[in-house]
Amino acid sequence: RRDSCVREWNSAMDFETIVYLVIGILIAVVIKRYLEPKAQVPKETVKTFAEKKVEQAKKGIQFYTKEEVAKHNKRDDCWLIIKDKVYDVTPFIDQHLGGDAILNNAGADSTQGFFGDQHSKTVGDMLWEYHIGDLKA
């Protein structure tokens, strides 16, 4: 009889240990994902939305070739092509809910990925903010 009590207590202890282990892993994931510092773009290189739009208005519509866009394929310099429009999404990368998935097509055409099931139908409403020009035919 005494052995069965000890075994039950050990089973409960094992379950409790597993629960604490899972909670610990979840906390570690949250800390890594949301609290760990991310690569920051130097402040002097980040232009406000208004500054970008004023520059664009002065220059007129900018046109870029696929080769020009392809050079901007890094976390700190990321352009995407979506429906023949060119977007500089560099300031948005750390806010992207899909994490680094946004970098999968950095410097290339991301139309198919952008209109995938993982995005809501309203995601296009915020895209105009990052528009920097059109793709040269």
PDB file of C-alpha atoms in Angstrom:
ATOM      1  CA  ARG A   1       0.000   0.000   0.000  1.00  0.00           C
ATOM      2  CA  ARG A   2       2.769   2.450   0.846  1.00  0.00           C
ATOM      3  CA  ASP A   3       4.458   1.826  -2.537  1.00  0.00           C
ATOM      4  CA  SER A   4       1.300   2.797  -4.430  1.00  0.00           C
ATOM      5  CA  CYS A   5       1.128   6.143  -2.613  1.00  0.00           C
ATOM      6  CA  VAL A   6       4.736   6.878  -3.483  1.00  0.00           C
ATOM      7  CA  ARG A   7       4.141   5.965  -7.114  1.00  0.00           C
ATOM      8  CA  GLU A   8       1.090   8.233  -7.347  1.00  0.00           C
ATOM      9  CA  TRP A   9       3.011  11.097  -5.775  1.00  0.00           C
ATOM     10  CA  ASN A  10       5.842  10.562  -8.275  1.00  0.00           C
ATOM     11  CA  SER A  11       3.385  10.527 -11.185  1.00  0.00           C
ATOM     12  CA  ALA A  12       1.896  13.797 -10.005  1.00  0.00           C
ATOM     13  CA  MET A  13       5.388  15.200  -9.568  1.00  0.00           C
ATOM     14  CA  ASP A  14       6.328  14.125 -13.099  1.00  0.00           C
ATOM     15  CA  PHE A  15       3.220  15.831 -14.519  1.00  0.00           C
ATOM     16  CA  GLU A  16       3.968  19.009 -12.566  1.00  0.00           C
ATOM     17  CA  THR A  17       7.573  18.953 -13.786  1.00  0.00           C
ATOM     18  CA  ILE A  18       6.425  18.610 -17.391  1.00  0.00           C
ATOM     19  CA  VAL A  19       3.989  21.506 -16.976  1.00  0.00           C
ATOM     20  CA  TYR A  20       6.734  23.746 -15.573  1.00  0.00           C
ATOM     21  CA  LEU A  21       9.087  22.676 -18.343  1.00  0.00           C
ATOM     22  CA  VAL A  22       6.522  23.572 -21.035  1.00  0.00           C
ATOM     23  CA  ILE A  23       5.825  26.927 -19.368  1.00  0.00           C
ATOM     24  CA  GLY A  24       9.565  27.608 -19.224  1.00  0.00           C
ATOM     25  CA  ILE A  25       9.970  26.828 -22.921  1.00  0.00           C
ATOM     26  CA  LEU A  26       7.047  29.110 -23.818  1.00  0.00           C
ATOM     27  CA  ILE A  27       8.537  31.954 -21.781  1.00  0.00           C
ATOM     28  CA  ALA A  28      11.900  31.453 -23.513  1.00  0.00           C
ATOM     29  CA  VAL A  29      10.224  31.578 -26.943  1.00  0.00           C
ATOM     30  CA  VAL A  30       8.346  34.772 -26.053  1.00  0.00           C
ATOM     31  CA  ILE A  31      11.524  36.416 -24.758  1.00  0.00           C
ATOM     32  CA  LYS A  32      13.489  35.418 -27.846  1.00  0.00           C
ATOM     33  CA  ARG A  33      10.764  36.504 -30.275  1.00  0.00           C
ATOM     34  CA  TYR A  34       9.587  39.750 -28.730  1.00  0.00           C
ATOM     35  CA  LEU A  35      12.130  41.052 -26.250  1.00  0.00           C
ATOM     36  CA  GLU A  36      15.470  40.264 -27.880  1.00  0.00           C
ATOM     37  CA  PRO A  37      16.938  43.349 -29.548  1.00  0.00           C
ATOM     38  CA  LYS A  38      16.687  43.328 -33.316  1.00  0.00           C
ATOM     39  CA  ALA A  39      18.979  44.819 -35.899  1.00  0.00           C
ATOM     40  CA  GLN A  40      18.254  48.515 -35.997  1.00  0.00           C
ATOM     41  CA  VAL A  41      18.546  50.700 -39.054  1.00  0.00           C
ATOM     42  CA  PRO A  42      20.667  53.744 -38.164  1.00  0.00           C
ATOM     43  CA  LYS A  43      18.278  56.591 -37.375  1.00  0.00           C
ATOM     44  CA  GLU A  44      19.897  59.009 -39.812  1.00  0.00           C
ATOM     45  CA  THR A  45      19.135  56.652 -42.724  1.00  0.00           C
ATOM     46  CA  VAL A  46      15.439  56.319 -41.894  1.00  0.00           C
ATOM     47  CA  LYS A  47      13.274  58.912 -43.595  1.00  0.00           C
ATOM     48  CA  THR A  48       9.807  59.754 -42.460  1.00  0.00           C
ATOM     49  CA  PHE A  49       6.903  58.931 -44.698  1.00  0.00           C
ATOM     50  CA  ALA A  50       6.364  62.643 -45.415  1.00  0.00           C
ATOM     51  CA  GLU A  51      10.034  63.143 -46.361  1.00  0.00           C
ATOM     52  CA  LYS A  52       9.864  60.210 -48.784  1.00  0.00           C
ATOM     53  CA  LYS A  53       6.677  61.494 -50.408  1.00  0.00           C
ATOM     54  CA  VAL A  54       8.125  65.006 -50.814  1.00  0.00           C
ATOM     55  CA  GLU A  55      11.242  63.523 -52.455  1.00  0.00           C
ATOM     56  CA  GLN A  56       9.108  61.410 -54.771  1.00  0.00           C
ATOM     57  CA  ALA A  57       6.942  64.355 -55.764  1.00  0.00           C
ATOM     58  CA  LYS A  58      10.044  66.387 -56.665  1.00  0.00           C
ATOM     59  CA  LYS A  59      11.487  63.559 -58.748  1.00  0.00           C
ATOM     60  CA  GLY A  60       8.239  62.391 -60.329  1.00  0.00           C
ATOM     61  CA  ILE A  61       7.450  58.715 -60.621  1.00  0.00           C
ATOM     62  CA  GLN A  62      10.565  56.598 -60.186  1.00  0.00           C
ATOM     63  CA  PHE A  63      11.040  53.523 -62.347  1.00  0.00           C
ATOM     64  CA  TYR A  64      13.289  50.631 -61.355  1.00  0.00           C
ATOM     65  CA  THR A  65      14.510  47.591 -63.254  1.00  0.00           C
ATOM     66  CA  LYS A  66      14.392  44.110 -61.711  1.00  0.00           C
ATOM     67  CA  GLU A  67      18.194  44.257 -61.537  1.00  0.00           C
ATOM     68  CA  GLU A  68      18.082  47.477 -59.486  1.00  0.00           C
ATOM     69  CA  VAL A  69      15.498  46.022 -57.116  1.00  0.00           C
ATOM     70  CA  ALA A  70      17.544  42.815 -56.748  1.00  0.00           C
ATOM     71  CA  LYS A  71      20.358  44.779 -55.067  1.00  0.00           C
ATOM     72  CA  HIS A  72      18.043  45.568 -52.129  1.00  0.00           C
ATOM     73  CA  ASN A  73      17.786  42.084 -50.675  1.00  0.00           C
ATOM     74  CA  LYS A  74      18.867  42.371 -47.039  1.00  0.00           C
ATOM     75  CA  ARG A  75      17.195  42.974 -43.675  1.00  0.00           C
ATOM     76  CA  ASP A  76      18.579  46.529 -43.524  1.00  0.00           C
ATOM     77  CA  ASP A  77      17.749  47.270 -47.179  1.00  0.00           C
ATOM     78  CA  CYS A  78      14.709  45.357 -48.386  1.00  0.00           C
ATOM     79  CA  TRP A  79      12.661  46.153 -51.488  1.00  0.00           C
ATOM     80  CA  LEU A  80       9.818  44.061 -52.857  1.00  0.00           C
ATOM     81  CA  ILE A  81       7.968  44.000 -56.168  1.00  0.00           C
ATOM     82  CA  ILE A  82       4.214  43.528 -55.837  1.00  0.00           C
ATOM     83  CA  LYS A  83       2.070  43.786 -58.970  1.00  0.00           C
ATOM     84  CA  ASP A  84       4.798  45.713 -60.834  1.00  0.00           C
ATOM     85  CA  LYS A  85       5.106  48.306 -58.050  1.00  0.00           C
ATOM     86  CA  VAL A  86       8.295  48.673 -56.006  1.00  0.00           C
ATOM     87  CA  TYR A  87       8.135  48.955 -52.213  1.00  0.00           C
ATOM     88  CA  ASP A  88      10.881  49.721 -49.699  1.00  0.00           C
ATOM     89  CA  VAL A  89       9.687  47.680 -46.715  1.00  0.00           C
ATOM     90  CA  THR A  90      12.878  48.053 -44.685  1.00  0.00           C
ATOM     91  CA  PRO A  91      11.206  50.014 -41.850  1.00  0.00           C
ATOM     92  CA  PHE A  92       8.429  47.397 -41.643  1.00  0.00           C
ATOM     93  CA  ILE A  93      10.512  44.220 -41.343  1.00  0.00           C
ATOM     94  CA  ASP A  94      10.649  44.129 -37.534  1.00  0.00           C
ATOM     95  CA  GLN A  95       6.884  44.732 -37.341  1.00  0.00           C
ATOM     96  CA  HIS A  96       6.010  41.945 -39.799  1.00  0.00           C
ATOM     97  CA  LEU A  97       3.799  39.433 -37.979  1.00  0.00           C
ATOM     98  CA  GLY A  98       5.228  36.612 -40.091  1.00  0.00           C
ATOM     99  CA  GLY A  99       8.741  37.307 -38.838  1.00  0.00           C
ATOM    100  CA  ASP A 100      11.529  36.934 -41.360  1.00  0.00           C
ATOM    101  CA  ALA A 101       9.230  35.361 -43.957  1.00  0.00           C
ATOM    102  CA  ILE A 102       9.083  38.816 -45.529  1.00  0.00           C
ATOM    103  CA  LEU A 103      12.747  38.371 -46.463  1.00  0.00           C
ATOM    104  CA  ASN A 104      12.049  35.248 -48.563  1.00  0.00           C
ATOM    105  CA  ASN A 105      11.531  37.399 -51.666  1.00  0.00           C
ATOM    106  CA  ALA A 106      13.666  40.392 -50.712  1.00  0.00           C
ATOM    107  CA  GLY A 107      14.826  42.131 -53.868  1.00  0.00           C
ATOM    108  CA  ALA A 108      12.399  40.162 -56.011  1.00  0.00           C
ATOM    109  CA  ASP A 109       8.764  39.718 -56.985  1.00  0.00           C
ATOM    110  CA  SER A 110       6.666  38.997 -53.916  1.00  0.00           C
ATOM    111  CA  THR A 111       3.235  39.265 -55.527  1.00  0.00           C
ATOM    112  CA  GLN A 112       2.274  35.631 -55.012  1.00  0.00           C
ATOM    113  CA  GLY A 113       3.417  35.573 -51.370  1.00  0.00           C
ATOM    114  CA  PHE A 114       1.774  38.896 -50.620  1.00  0.00           C
ATOM    115  CA  PHE A 115      -1.627  37.716 -51.802  1.00  0.00           C
ATOM    116  CA  GLY A 116      -1.343  34.352 -50.009  1.00  0.00           C
ATOM    117  CA  ASP A 117      -3.792  33.013 -47.442  1.00  0.00           C
ATOM    118  CA  GLN A 118      -1.593  34.132 -44.546  1.00  0.00           C
ATOM    119  CA  HIS A 119      -2.457  37.815 -45.146  1.00  0.00           C
ATOM    120  CA  SER A 120      -5.777  39.448 -44.428  1.00  0.00           C
ATOM    121  CA  LYS A 121      -7.689  41.105 -47.252  1.00  0.00           C
ATOM    122  CA  THR A 122      -6.901  44.547 -45.783  1.00  0.00           C
ATOM    123  CA  VAL A 123      -3.111  44.162 -45.755  1.00  0.00           C
ATOM    124  CA  GLY A 124      -2.929  46.078 -49.041  1.00  0.00           C
ATOM    125  CA  ASP A 125      -4.290  49.170 -47.297  1.00  0.00           C
ATOM    126  CA  MET A 126      -0.947  49.774 -45.581  1.00  0.00           C
ATOM    127  CA  LEU A 127       1.220  48.935 -48.589  1.00  0.00           C
ATOM    128  CA  TRP A 128       1.001  52.372 -50.225  1.00  0.00           C
ATOM    129  CA  GLU A 129       3.052  53.818 -47.378  1.00  0.00           C
ATOM    130  CA  TYR A 130       6.125  51.922 -48.617  1.00  0.00           C
ATOM    131  CA  HIS A 131       5.652  52.535 -52.356  1.00  0.00           C
ATOM    132  CA  ILE A 132       8.761  54.090 -53.896  1.00  0.00           C
ATOM    133  CA  GLY A 133       8.183  53.573 -57.607  1.00  0.00           C
ATOM    134  CA  ASP A 134       7.112  51.282 -60.405  1.00  0.00           C
ATOM    135  CA  LEU A 135       8.823  48.441 -62.207  1.00  0.00           C
ATOM    136  CA  LYS A 136      10.366  49.453 -65.520  1.00  0.00           C
ATOM    137  CA  ALA A 137       8.919  47.335 -68.321  1.00  0.00           C
TER     138      ALA A 137
END
